[in-house]
Coordinates of C-alpha atoms in Angstrom, one line a residue:
Chain S
X1 CA 49.4 18.6 -3.8
X2 CA 47.5 15.5 -4.0
X3 CA 46.2 15.0 -7.8
X4 CA 42.6 15.5 -8.5
X5 CA 42.0 13.1 -10.5
X6 CA 38.3 13.5 -9.4
X7 CA 37.2 17.1 -10.5
X8 CA 33.7 18.5 -8.8
X9 CA 31.4 22.1 -8.6
X10 CA 32.6 22.6 -11.1
X11 CA 31.6 26.0 -13.2
X12 CA 29.3 25.6 -16.5
X13 CA 29.5 21.5 -18.4
X14 CA 29.4 18.8 -15.8
X15 CA 30.9 15.8 -17.5
X16 CA 30.3 12.1 -16.5
X17 CA 33.7 10.7 -16.1
X18 CA 34.9 7.1 -16.1
X19 CA 36.9 5.9 -12.7
X20 CA 40.1 5.9 -12.9
X21 CA 40.3 3.8 -9.7
X22 CA 39.4 -0.6 -9.4
X23 CA 36.4 -1.8 -7.8
X24 CA 37.7 -4.4 -5.9
X25 CA 41.5 -3.6 -4.5
X26 CA 42.5 -7.0 -3.2
X27 CA 44.1 -9.7 -4.8
X28 CA 45.3 -13.2 -3.8
X29 CA 43.0 -15.9 -2.0
X30 CA 39.9 -14.7 0.4
X31 CA 39.7 -15.6 3.6
X32 CA 36.2 -15.2 3.7
X33 CA 32.7 -17.3 2.4
X34 CA 31.0 -15.0 2.1
X35 CA 32.8 -13.7 -0.9
X36 CA 32.9 -15.9 -3.2
X37 CA 34.0 -15.9 -6.9
X38 CA 30.3 -14.5 -8.1
X39 CA 29.9 -12.0 -5.1
X40 CA 32.7 -10.8 -5.8
X41 CA 32.1 -10.8 -9.5
X42 CA 28.8 -9.1 -8.3
X43 CA 30.4 -6.4 -6.5
X44 CA 32.8 -5.7 -9.1
X45 CA 30.4 -5.0 -11.2
X46 CA 27.0 -3.7 -9.8
X47 CA 29.3 -2.1 -6.9
X48 CA 27.0 -2.9 -4.4
X49 CA 26.4 -6.4 -2.0
X50 CA 23.2 -7.6 -0.7
X51 CA 23.9 -9.7 2.7
X52 CA 19.9 -10.9 3.8
X53 CA 19.5 -10.9 7.7
X54 CA 23.3 -11.2 8.0
X55 CA 23.0 -10.7 11.7
X56 CA 20.6 -13.2 14.0
X57 CA 17.8 -11.3 15.5
X58 CA 19.4 -11.5 18.9
X59 CA 22.1 -9.6 17.6
X60 CA 20.0 -6.6 15.7
X61 CA 18.1 -6.8 19.3
X62 CA 21.5 -5.5 21.3
X63 CA 21.3 -3.2 18.1
X64 CA 17.7 -1.5 18.8
X65 CA 18.3 -1.7 22.6
X66 CA 22.0 1.0 21.8
X67 CA 19.7 3.3 19.6
X68 CA 16.6 3.7 22.0
X69 CA 19.6 4.6 24.5
X70 CA 21.2 6.8 22.0
X71 CA 18.5 9.1 20.5
X72 CA 16.3 9.5 24.2
X73 CA 20.1 10.3 25.9
X74 CA 20.2 14.3 26.5
X75 CA 23.5 14.8 25.7
X76 CA 23.9 13.4 22.8
X77 CA 20.0 15.2 21.3
X78 CA 21.8 18.3 22.5
X79 CA 25.5 17.3 20.7
X80 CA 26.6 19.0 17.5
X81 CA 26.6 14.6 16.5
X82 CA 22.7 14.7 17.0
X83 CA 21.0 15.8 13.6
X84 CA 17.5 16.9 13.5
X85 CA 14.4 16.9 10.6
X86 CA 14.1 20.2 9.4
X87 CA 10.0 20.3 10.1
X88 CA 9.3 18.3 13.5
X89 CA 12.4 18.1 15.1
X90 CA 12.9 15.1 15.3
X91 CA 16.4 13.3 15.1
X92 CA 17.3 12.0 12.1
X93 CA 20.4 11.1 12.4
X94 CA 23.1 10.9 15.1
X95 CA 27.2 10.8 14.0
X96 CA 30.0 8.9 15.4
X97 CA 28.4 6.6 16.9
X98 CA 31.6 4.7 17.5
X99 CA 32.5 7.1 19.7
X100 CA 29.2 7.1 22.2
X101 CA 28.8 3.3 22.3
X102 CA 30.2 0.6 23.4
X103 CA 27.7 -1.6 20.8
X104 CA 28.4 0.1 17.6
X105 CA 32.1 0.8 18.0
X106 CA 32.5 -3.0 18.8
X107 CA 30.2 -3.7 15.6
X108 CA 32.5 -1.6 13.4
X109 CA 35.2 -3.7 14.0
X110 CA 33.3 -7.0 14.2
X111 CA 35.4 -9.7 12.4
X112 CA 32.8 -11.0 10.1
X113 CA 32.3 -7.7 8.7
X114 CA 36.3 -6.3 9.0
X115 CA 36.8 -9.5 6.7
X116 CA 34.9 -8.7 3.9
X117 CA 36.0 -5.2 4.0
X118 CA 39.6 -5.3 3.7
X119 CA 39.6 -7.6 0.8
X120 CA 37.5 -4.9 -1.1
X121 CA 40.2 -2.4 0.1
X122 CA 42.7 -3.9 -0.1
X123 CA 44.3 -4.7 3.4
X124 CA 44.0 -2.5 6.5
X125 CA 40.9 0.4 7.0
X126 CA 39.5 2.4 9.1
X127 CA 36.3 4.6 9.7
X128 CA 36.1 7.4 7.5
X129 CA 32.6 7.8 9.4
X130 CA 30.1 6.5 10.9
X131 CA 26.6 6.8 12.1
X132 CA 22.6 6.0 13.0
X133 CA 20.1 6.4 10.4
X134 CA 16.5 7.5 11.7
X135 CA 14.3 7.7 8.9
X136 CA 11.1 8.5 11.0
X137 CA 7.2 7.4 10.1
X138 CA 4.9 9.5 8.8
X139 CA 6.8 12.4 8.0
X140 CA 10.3 10.5 6.3
X141 CA 11.9 13.3 3.7
X142 CA 13.7 11.6 1.2
X143 CA 17.4 11.7 0.1
X144 CA 18.2 12.8 -2.9
X145 CA 20.4 10.6 -5.2
X146 CA 24.0 11.6 -4.9
X147 CA 27.7 9.2 -4.6
X148 CA 29.3 10.1 -1.0
X149 CA 32.3 9.8 -2.8
X150 CA 31.5 12.6 -4.6
X151 CA 31.4 15.1 -0.8
X152 CA 34.3 13.3 0.6
X153 CA 36.2 14.2 -2.4
X154 CA 35.3 17.1 -2.7
X155 CA 34.2 18.5 0.8
X156 CA 36.5 15.6 3.2
X157 CA 39.7 15.3 1.0
X158 CA 39.1 11.4 0.2
X159 CA 42.1 11.1 -2.4
X160 CA 40.7 7.5 -4.4
X161 CA 37.7 5.8 -5.1
X162 CA 38.9 2.8 -2.0
X163 CA 36.3 3.1 0.9
X164 CA 32.9 1.0 1.2
X165 CA 29.8 1.4 2.9
X166 CA 27.7 -0.6 5.1
X167 CA 24.4 0.1 6.4
X168 CA 23.4 -2.8 8.3
X169 CA 19.3 -2.8 8.9
X170 CA 17.9 -2.4 12.0
X171 CA 14.3 -2.4 11.2
X172 CA 13.1 -4.2 8.4
X173 CA 13.2 -2.2 5.0
X174 CA 10.3 -2.8 3.2
X175 CA 8.8 -1.6 0.0
X176 CA 7.2 1.8 1.7
X177 CA 9.0 3.1 4.2
X178 CA 12.1 4.8 2.3
X179 CA 14.0 1.8 1.7
X180 CA 17.4 2.7 -0.2
X181 CA 17.8 2.4 -4.0
X182 CA 20.7 2.0 -6.0
X183 CA 21.7 2.1 -9.4
X184 CA 24.1 -0.8 -10.4
X185 CA 27.4 -0.4 -12.2
X186 CA 26.9 3.5 -11.6
X187 CA 30.0 3.5 -9.0
X188 CA 32.1 2.8 -12.2
X189 CA 31.1 6.6 -13.2
X190 CA 31.4 9.9 -11.6
X191 CA 28.9 12.3 -12.3
X192 CA 30.6 15.8 -11.8
X193 CA 28.7 18.6 -10.0
X194 CA 28.1 22.1 -10.9
X195 CA 28.0 24.8 -8.7
X196 CA 30.6 26.4 -6.1
X197 CA 30.5 24.5 -2.8
X198 CA 28.7 27.2 -0.2
X199 CA 30.5 27.8 2.7
X200 CA 29.7 25.4 5.9
X201 CA 27.6 23.7 3.5
X202 CA 27.2 20.6 5.6
X203 CA 25.5 22.4 7.5
X204 CA 23.2 22.8 5.2
X205 CA 23.4 19.1 3.5
X206 CA 22.8 16.9 5.9
X207 CA 18.9 18.1 6.4
X208 CA 18.7 18.6 2.6
X209 CA 21.1 17.9 -0.7
X210 CA 21.7 20.9 -3.7
X211 CA 24.9 20.7 -4.4
X212 CA 26.9 17.6 -5.5
X213 CA 24.0 15.9 -6.9
X214 CA 23.8 14.8 -10.6
X215 CA 21.8 16.7 -13.0
X216 CA 18.6 15.0 -13.8
X217 CA 20.0 14.1 -17.2
X218 CA 23.3 12.1 -15.5
X219 CA 21.1 10.8 -13.0
X220 CA 18.7 9.8 -16.6
X221 CA 21.8 8.3 -18.3
X222 CA 22.8 6.2 -15.1
X223 CA 19.7 4.3 -15.5
X224 CA 20.1 4.1 -18.7
X225 CA 23.3 2.4 -18.6
X226 CA 20.9 -0.2 -15.7
X227 CA 18.3 0.5 -13.4
X228 CA 16.8 0.9 -10.3
X229 CA 17.3 -1.3 -7.1
X230 CA 15.7 -1.5 -4.1
X231 CA 17.8 -3.9 -1.8
X232 CA 14.6 -5.0 1.1
X233 CA 14.9 -7.3 4.2
X234 CA 14.9 -7.9 6.9
X235 CA 16.7 -5.9 10.4
X236 CA 19.7 -7.0 10.4
X237 CA 20.5 -7.1 7.2
X238 CA 23.4 -6.0 5.5
X239 CA 23.9 -4.0 2.3
X240 CA 27.8 -3.1 1.6
X241 CA 28.6 -0.6 -1.4
X242 CA 31.0 1.2 -3.6
X243 CA 32.1 4.2 -2.1
X244 CA 30.5 5.9 -5.4
X245 CA 27.9 3.7 -6.5
X246 CA 24.6 6.8 -6.6
X247 CA 22.0 5.7 -4.2
X248 CA 19.5 7.8 -2.7
X249 CA 15.4 7.5 -1.2
X250 CA 12.2 8.3 -1.5
X251 CA 9.8 9.9 1.5
X252 CA 7.9 7.5 4.0
X253 CA 4.6 8.6 4.9
X254 CA 3.8 5.5 6.5
X255 CA 4.4 5.1 10.1
X256 CA 7.1 2.5 10.2
X257 CA 10.6 4.0 11.0
X258 CA 13.5 3.3 9.0
X259 CA 16.4 2.1 11.3
X260 CA 20.0 1.4 10.1
X261 CA 23.7 1.2 11.5
X262 CA 26.0 3.2 9.0
X263 CA 30.0 2.8 8.8
X264 CA 32.1 3.7 6.1
X265 CA 35.3 2.2 5.7
X266 CA 38.3 3.7 4.0
X267 CA 41.7 2.2 3.2
X268 CA 44.8 3.2 5.7
X269 CA 46.3 4.4 1.8
X270 CA 43.6 6.7 1.4
X271 CA 43.4 9.1 4.1
X272 CA 42.5 12.9 3.8
X273 CA 43.7 14.9 2.0
X274 CA 43.1 19.1 1.9
X275 CA 39.4 19.1 1.1
X276 CA 38.7 18.9 -3.1
X277 CA 36.9 21.4 -3.4
X278 CA 35.6 23.1 -0.3
X279 CA 37.7 26.7 1.9
X280 CA 36.7 24.4 5.1
X281 CA 37.3 20.7 6.4
X282 CA 34.5 19.2 7.7
X283 CA 33.8 18.6 10.9
X284 CA 36.1 15.0 12.6
X285 CA 32.1 13.3 13.0
X286 CA 31.8 13.7 9.9
X287 CA 35.3 12.9 8.6
X288 CA 37.4 11.4 10.6
X289 CA 41.3 12.8 10.2
X290 CA 43.1 10.7 13.0
X291 CA 43.1 7.2 11.0
X292 CA 43.6 4.2 13.2
X293 CA 43.6 0.7 11.6
X294 CA 40.7 -1.5 13.6
X295 CA 41.8 -4.6 15.2
X296 CA 39.0 -7.2 14.1
X297 CA 36.9 -8.2 17.2
X298 CA 33.7 -11.1 17.6
X299 CA 31.0 -8.6 18.0
X300 CA 29.0 -12.0 18.6
X301 CA 30.9 -13.3 21.4
X302 CA 31.5 -10.1 22.9
X303 CA 27.9 -9.3 23.5
X304 CA 26.2 -13.1 24.3
X305 CA 29.0 -12.6 27.2
X306 CA 27.9 -9.1 27.5
X307 CA 23.9 -10.5 27.6
X308 CA 24.8 -13.0 29.7
X309 CA 26.6 -10.7 32.6
X310 CA 24.2 -8.6 32.7
X311 CA 21.6 -11.2 32.4
Chain J
X1 CA -30.6 19.7 6.0
X2 CA -29.4 17.0 5.7
X3 CA -28.0 15.0 8.6
X4 CA -24.2 14.6 9.3
X5 CA -23.3 11.4 9.6
X6 CA -19.5 12.0 9.4
X7 CA -18.9 15.1 11.2
X8 CA -15.2 16.1 11.1
X9 CA -12.4 19.0 10.8
X10 CA -14.0 19.2 14.5
X11 CA -12.2 21.4 17.9
X12 CA -10.3 19.4 20.4
X13 CA -10.8 15.1 20.1
X14 CA -10.9 13.1 17.2
X15 CA -12.5 10.3 17.2
X16 CA -12.3 6.9 14.8
X17 CA -16.2 6.8 13.8
X18 CA -17.8 3.1 12.0
X19 CA -19.0 4.0 9.0
X20 CA -22.1 4.2 8.7
X21 CA -22.7 3.1 4.9
X22 CA -22.5 0.0 3.0
X23 CA -19.9 -0.8 0.9
X24 CA -21.6 -2.8 -1.9
X25 CA -25.2 -0.9 -2.6
X26 CA -25.9 -2.8 -5.4
X27 CA -28.2 -6.1 -5.1
X28 CA -28.8 -9.3 -7.8
X29 CA -26.7 -10.4 -10.0
X30 CA -24.2 -9.6 -11.7
X31 CA -23.9 -8.8 -15.4
X32 CA -19.8 -8.1 -15.3
X33 CA -17.8 -11.0 -15.3
X34 CA -15.2 -9.1 -13.3
X35 CA -16.7 -9.2 -10.6
X36 CA -16.8 -12.2 -9.3
X37 CA -18.2 -13.8 -5.5
X38 CA -14.5 -13.9 -5.0
X39 CA -13.7 -9.8 -6.9
X40 CA -17.5 -8.8 -4.0
X41 CA -16.3 -10.6 -0.9
X42 CA -12.7 -9.2 -1.2
X43 CA -13.7 -5.3 -2.5
X44 CA -16.2 -6.1 0.5
X45 CA -13.5 -6.8 3.2
X46 CA -10.7 -4.9 1.8
X47 CA -12.6 -2.1 0.3
X48 CA -10.3 -2.3 -3.4
X49 CA -10.1 -3.8 -6.4
X50 CA -6.9 -4.3 -8.4
X51 CA -7.1 -5.3 -12.2
X52 CA -3.8 -5.6 -13.8
X53 CA -2.9 -4.7 -17.7
X54 CA -7.0 -4.0 -18.3
X55 CA -6.2 -1.9 -20.6
X56 CA -4.1 -2.9 -23.4
X57 CA -1.3 -1.6 -24.8
X58 CA -2.8 0.5 -27.8
X59 CA -6.0 2.0 -25.3
X60 CA -3.0 3.0 -23.3
X61 CA -1.2 4.0 -25.9
X62 CA -3.7 6.4 -27.4
X63 CA -4.4 7.8 -23.3
X64 CA -1.2 8.2 -23.4
X65 CA -0.8 10.4 -26.6
X66 CA -3.7 12.4 -25.0
X67 CA -2.0 13.2 -22.4
X68 CA 0.7 14.7 -23.2
X69 CA -1.3 17.1 -26.1
X70 CA -3.1 18.0 -22.5
X71 CA 0.3 18.6 -20.9
X72 CA 1.0 20.6 -23.6
X73 CA -1.8 22.8 -24.3
X74 CA -0.8 25.5 -23.4
X75 CA -4.5 26.9 -22.7
X76 CA -4.9 23.9 -21.0
X77 CA -2.1 25.1 -18.3
X78 CA -2.4 27.9 -18.7
X79 CA -6.1 27.2 -17.4
X80 CA -7.6 27.0 -13.2
X81 CA -7.9 23.3 -14.5
X82 CA -3.5 23.0 -14.3
X83 CA -1.6 22.6 -10.9
X84 CA 1.4 22.9 -10.6
X85 CA 4.5 22.1 -8.0
X86 CA 5.5 23.8 -5.9
X87 CA 8.8 24.2 -6.2
X88 CA 9.5 23.3 -10.3
X89 CA 6.1 24.3 -12.0
X90 CA 5.5 21.7 -14.1
X91 CA 2.6 20.4 -14.0
X92 CA 1.0 17.9 -11.0
X93 CA -2.2 17.7 -12.0
X94 CA -4.9 18.4 -15.2
X95 CA -8.5 19.2 -13.2
X96 CA -11.8 17.7 -15.2
X97 CA -10.5 16.3 -18.2
X98 CA -13.8 14.9 -19.6
X99 CA -14.5 18.7 -20.5
X100 CA -11.0 19.4 -22.0
X101 CA -10.6 16.0 -24.5
X102 CA -13.2 13.8 -26.7
X103 CA -10.8 11.1 -25.4
X104 CA -10.8 10.9 -21.1
X105 CA -14.7 11.5 -22.1
X106 CA -15.2 8.2 -23.6
X107 CA -12.9 6.7 -20.7
X108 CA -14.7 8.1 -18.6
X109 CA -18.1 6.6 -20.2
X110 CA -16.1 2.9 -20.7
X111 CA -19.3 0.1 -20.5
X112 CA -16.6 -2.0 -18.6
X113 CA -15.5 0.3 -16.7
X114 CA -19.3 1.6 -15.6
X115 CA -20.8 -2.6 -15.0
X116 CA -18.2 -2.5 -12.7
X117 CA -19.0 0.6 -10.6
X118 CA -23.0 0.7 -11.3
X119 CA -22.8 -3.0 -9.4
X120 CA -20.9 -1.4 -7.1
X121 CA -22.7 1.9 -6.8
X122 CA -25.9 0.3 -7.2
X123 CA -27.4 2.2 -10.1
X124 CA -27.3 4.7 -12.4
X125 CA -23.1 7.5 -11.3
X126 CA -22.1 10.4 -13.2
X127 CA -19.6 11.5 -12.7
X128 CA -17.6 14.2 -9.2
X129 CA -14.1 14.8 -10.6
X130 CA -12.3 13.5 -13.5
X131 CA -7.9 14.0 -13.3
X132 CA -5.0 13.3 -14.8
X133 CA -2.5 12.7 -12.7
X134 CA 1.2 13.3 -13.3
X135 CA 3.6 12.6 -10.6
X136 CA 7.2 13.7 -12.5
X137 CA 10.7 12.3 -11.9
X138 CA 13.3 13.4 -10.0
X139 CA 11.1 15.5 -8.3
X140 CA 7.9 14.6 -8.2
X141 CA 6.1 15.3 -4.0
X142 CA 4.5 13.1 -1.9
X143 CA 0.7 12.9 -1.1
X144 CA 0.3 12.0 2.7
X145 CA -2.6 10.2 3.8
X146 CA -5.9 10.9 4.0
X147 CA -9.6 9.7 2.8
X148 CA -11.1 11.5 -0.3
X149 CA -14.2 11.0 1.5
X150 CA -13.6 12.8 4.2
X151 CA -12.7 16.1 1.0
X152 CA -15.1 15.1 -0.3
X153 CA -18.1 15.2 2.7
X154 CA -16.2 18.3 4.4
X155 CA -15.6 20.5 1.9
X156 CA -18.1 19.7 -0.9
X157 CA -21.1 18.2 0.6
X158 CA -21.5 14.7 -0.4
X159 CA -23.4 13.0 1.8
X160 CA -22.6 9.1 1.9
X161 CA -20.1 7.3 0.9
X162 CA -21.6 5.6 -2.0
X163 CA -19.2 6.7 -4.5
X164 CA -15.6 4.9 -6.3
X165 CA -12.3 6.2 -7.2
X166 CA -10.8 4.8 -10.7
X167 CA -7.0 5.5 -10.8
X168 CA -5.9 4.0 -14.5
X169 CA -2.6 3.6 -14.8
X170 CA -1.0 5.3 -17.9
X171 CA 3.1 4.4 -16.7
X172 CA 3.9 1.6 -15.6
X173 CA 3.3 1.4 -10.9
X174 CA 6.5 0.7 -9.7
X175 CA 7.5 -0.1 -6.3
X176 CA 9.6 3.0 -6.7
X177 CA 7.8 6.0 -7.8
X178 CA 5.5 6.7 -5.3
X179 CA 3.3 4.2 -6.5
X180 CA -0.1 4.6 -4.6
X181 CA -0.5 3.6 -0.8
X182 CA -3.5 1.6 0.7
X183 CA -4.5 0.6 3.9
X184 CA -6.9 -2.6 3.4
X185 CA -10.7 -2.6 5.1
X186 CA -10.0 1.4 6.2
X187 CA -12.7 2.2 4.0
X188 CA -14.8 0.9 6.8
X189 CA -14.1 3.3 9.6
X190 CA -13.9 7.1 9.1
X191 CA -11.1 9.0 10.9
X192 CA -13.0 12.5 12.5
X193 CA -10.0 15.3 11.3
X194 CA -9.5 18.1 13.6
X195 CA -9.2 22.3 13.0
X196 CA -11.5 24.2 11.4
X197 CA -11.2 23.7 6.6
X198 CA -9.5 27.2 6.5
X199 CA -11.2 29.8 3.6
X200 CA -10.4 28.5 -0.2
X201 CA -8.7 25.1 1.7
X202 CA -8.2 23.2 -2.2
X203 CA -6.0 26.1 -3.7
X204 CA -3.3 25.3 -1.5
X205 CA -4.8 21.7 -0.5
X206 CA -4.2 20.2 -3.6
X207 CA -0.2 20.7 -4.0
X208 CA 0.3 19.9 0.0
X209 CA -2.3 18.9 2.1
X210 CA -2.5 19.7 5.6
X211 CA -5.9 19.4 7.2
X212 CA -8.2 16.6 6.5
X213 CA -5.2 14.0 7.1
X214 CA -5.5 11.7 9.9
X215 CA -3.1 11.9 13.3
X216 CA -0.3 9.8 13.8
X217 CA -2.0 7.2 16.2
X218 CA -5.2 7.1 13.7
X219 CA -3.3 5.8 10.8
X220 CA -1.4 3.7 13.2
X221 CA -5.0 2.0 14.9
X222 CA -5.5 2.0 11.0
X223 CA -2.3 0.2 9.8
X224 CA -2.1 -1.8 13.4
X225 CA -5.7 -3.3 12.3
X226 CA -4.4 -4.4 9.1
X227 CA -1.4 -3.9 6.0
X228 CA 0.0 -1.7 3.8
X229 CA -0.3 -2.8 0.8
X230 CA 1.3 -1.5 -2.5
X231 CA -1.3 -2.8 -5.7
X232 CA 1.6 -2.3 -8.5
X233 CA 1.2 -3.4 -12.6
X234 CA 2.0 -2.0 -15.8
X235 CA 0.7 0.9 -17.5
X236 CA -3.1 0.3 -18.2
X237 CA -3.5 -1.5 -14.8
X238 CA -6.9 -0.2 -13.3
X239 CA -7.9 0.0 -9.0
X240 CA -11.4 0.8 -8.6
X241 CA -11.6 1.8 -4.3
X242 CA -14.3 2.8 -2.4
X243 CA -14.3 6.7 -1.5
X244 CA -13.1 6.5 2.3
X245 CA -10.3 3.8 2.0
X246 CA -7.5 5.8 3.1
X247 CA -4.9 5.8 1.0
X248 CA -1.1 8.3 0.2
X249 CA 1.7 8.0 -1.8
X250 CA 5.4 8.0 -1.5
X251 CA 8.0 11.3 -2.7
X252 CA 10.0 9.5 -5.8
X253 CA 13.5 10.7 -7.1
X254 CA 13.6 8.4 -9.4
X255 CA 13.5 9.4 -13.4
X256 CA 10.5 7.3 -14.0
X257 CA 7.2 10.0 -14.1
X258 CA 3.8 8.3 -12.4
X259 CA 0.6 8.9 -14.5
X260 CA -3.0 7.9 -14.2
X261 CA -6.0 9.1 -14.9
X262 CA -8.8 8.9 -12.0
X263 CA -12.7 8.9 -12.2
X264 CA -14.7 9.5 -9.2
X265 CA -18.0 8.1 -10.2
X266 CA -20.3 8.9 -7.4
X267 CA -24.5 8.1 -7.6
X268 CA -26.5 10.1 -8.8
X269 CA -28.9 8.9 -5.5
X270 CA -25.7 10.6 -3.4
X271 CA -25.4 14.5 -5.0
X272 CA -23.8 17.3 -3.4
X273 CA -25.5 19.7 -1.0
X274 CA -24.5 22.9 1.0
X275 CA -20.7 21.2 2.0
X276 CA -21.0 19.9 5.5
X277 CA -17.9 22.0 7.8
X278 CA -16.4 24.7 5.1
X279 CA -18.0 28.1 4.5
X280 CA -17.9 27.8 0.6
X281 CA -18.3 25.0 -2.0
X282 CA -15.5 24.4 -3.8
X283 CA -14.9 25.3 -7.8
X284 CA -17.0 23.4 -10.4
X285 CA -14.1 21.4 -11.7
X286 CA -13.8 19.5 -8.5
X287 CA -17.2 18.5 -7.2
X288 CA -19.4 18.8 -10.1
X289 CA -23.3 19.6 -9.1
X290 CA -24.9 19.4 -12.2
X291 CA -25.0 15.2 -11.6
X292 CA -25.3 14.0 -15.7
X293 CA -25.7 9.9 -15.6
X294 CA -23.4 8.6 -17.6
X295 CA -24.0 6.4 -20.4
X296 CA -22.2 3.9 -21.1
X297 CA -20.2 3.8 -24.4
X298 CA -17.7 0.7 -26.3
X299 CA -14.3 3.0 -25.7
X300 CA -12.6 0.1 -27.6
X301 CA -14.5 0.3 -30.5
X302 CA -14.6 3.7 -30.8
X303 CA -10.6 4.0 -29.9
X304 CA -10.0 1.6 -32.6
X305 CA -12.1 3.5 -35.7
X306 CA -10.4 6.7 -34.3
X307 CA -7.0 5.6 -35.5
X308 CA -8.6 3.8 -38.3
X309 CA -9.9 7.2 -39.6
X310 CA -6.2 9.0 -38.7
X311 CA -4.6 6.3 -39.8

């Protein structure tokens, strides 16, 4: 049985533990121009990298069209892959996008992204999860603060902190449309959460998170150590963040929807075990148990070829 | 019977009407240094004035201490003047602060504020409403978009657009703690709202607004004409906005509470009639029906004297 370095969903008092894993798992020379020494130091200390306008507008356009196709596809809307807003019934997320979309499958293997991620995680990576987040305008609900790793560890059996989340903005992330907020440096601490995981928790937690969230005192402590930062930028910007970074977002009453393509890269040496604090495993589209190392490809070139072909 | 220039809470289709009242009611020379020709033009065209750091930190401190006193006073908490968060029970607003606090009574008569307001409204003014908004951290709920005037007209019987709202920041208004958002220029349009006002609507609407809010189409139209602006600034900053300006705020999951002292100044020539679209009048602490022209006083001087006395 794998040792549990990060116990959570505990009865009684919840502590803040020190991180027990490195932040950057790769060593040696960096074969990727984005990862300057300064960028690497930033990622190590603050737990995220914001790459403004990483994708060009023609690339973003291809992603946006694919998003529109998926959100309108009745087969997707009716499937278990789609999560809807509690009140309005609008599509809020689509999971396992790499299984229903050639565009997002190719994007998840983009050599420019994989070069960065493979260095940060030290070798081969696979997709733990992929999804599209569509934060609708007018009535977009908040996502309360959480560490992704806490959920993946307790509910999916991810043993160590050796994964990276990647959020690609498909619409402009503005200060007022419920952008992601992060607490730099929080990835170095693990907030134990209280309360046993309810059975089939994921069916509720994807709509509104009640378990697996920090206490007010823990959150206040993390912010007191650091600050809150809101990475903003035009569509095509990329936020790479360490799997244990505390993040969340406020609601969005503005007419500007906020959509992101989201990929979770996990090291092939960090594959899932039995969940550490849950009876049942979550479904395949939330937690991939068939790791297949991602082979890099030329996303930009492929897209250009596709567009040229269909023109 | 007073003519209804602004029918709302209508059955069926809701229109966007043109404003039928001037924005600036005063004329002649301006006896107030804040109201430069540019500031006046701004207010006329955009519907608000943001005065960064208008109050000094020692003045803000006095206000903050008074806020703490009021929120902890059991007599206030238990009274009809206090509104609590639906979920947590925390105090969200305290009304009629000028009746329970010498500090806020004096602040509402501050000569520096009244000089501006009297010019904008063209003569004597009185307090239509006063309140403290305490947007708690962690679980601060959103306020959906609305025009204050639409409510004051339909539910309180305010005949014309001749009032100004004044929000004084008691904590820093940051980009991420649910700051007020405004749509510049929206004060020139009146969005009719659909649906009859439910009886005793105010008991619910102060917690969550369902009636008296614009449709998605109306809101989109207003934003398309203009933009969304988020006036931010340190504690002590003042936002003066025209009573019909469309505004709202997102939720606040950060630990930083956002508190504001809020005063509504109405022209003594614009006193309340029978509500235009509601059976019952709202209570005195929401809609003052005993207008008493405000006499200016030296807030800064009085506070300094008080502080000196108690020292």
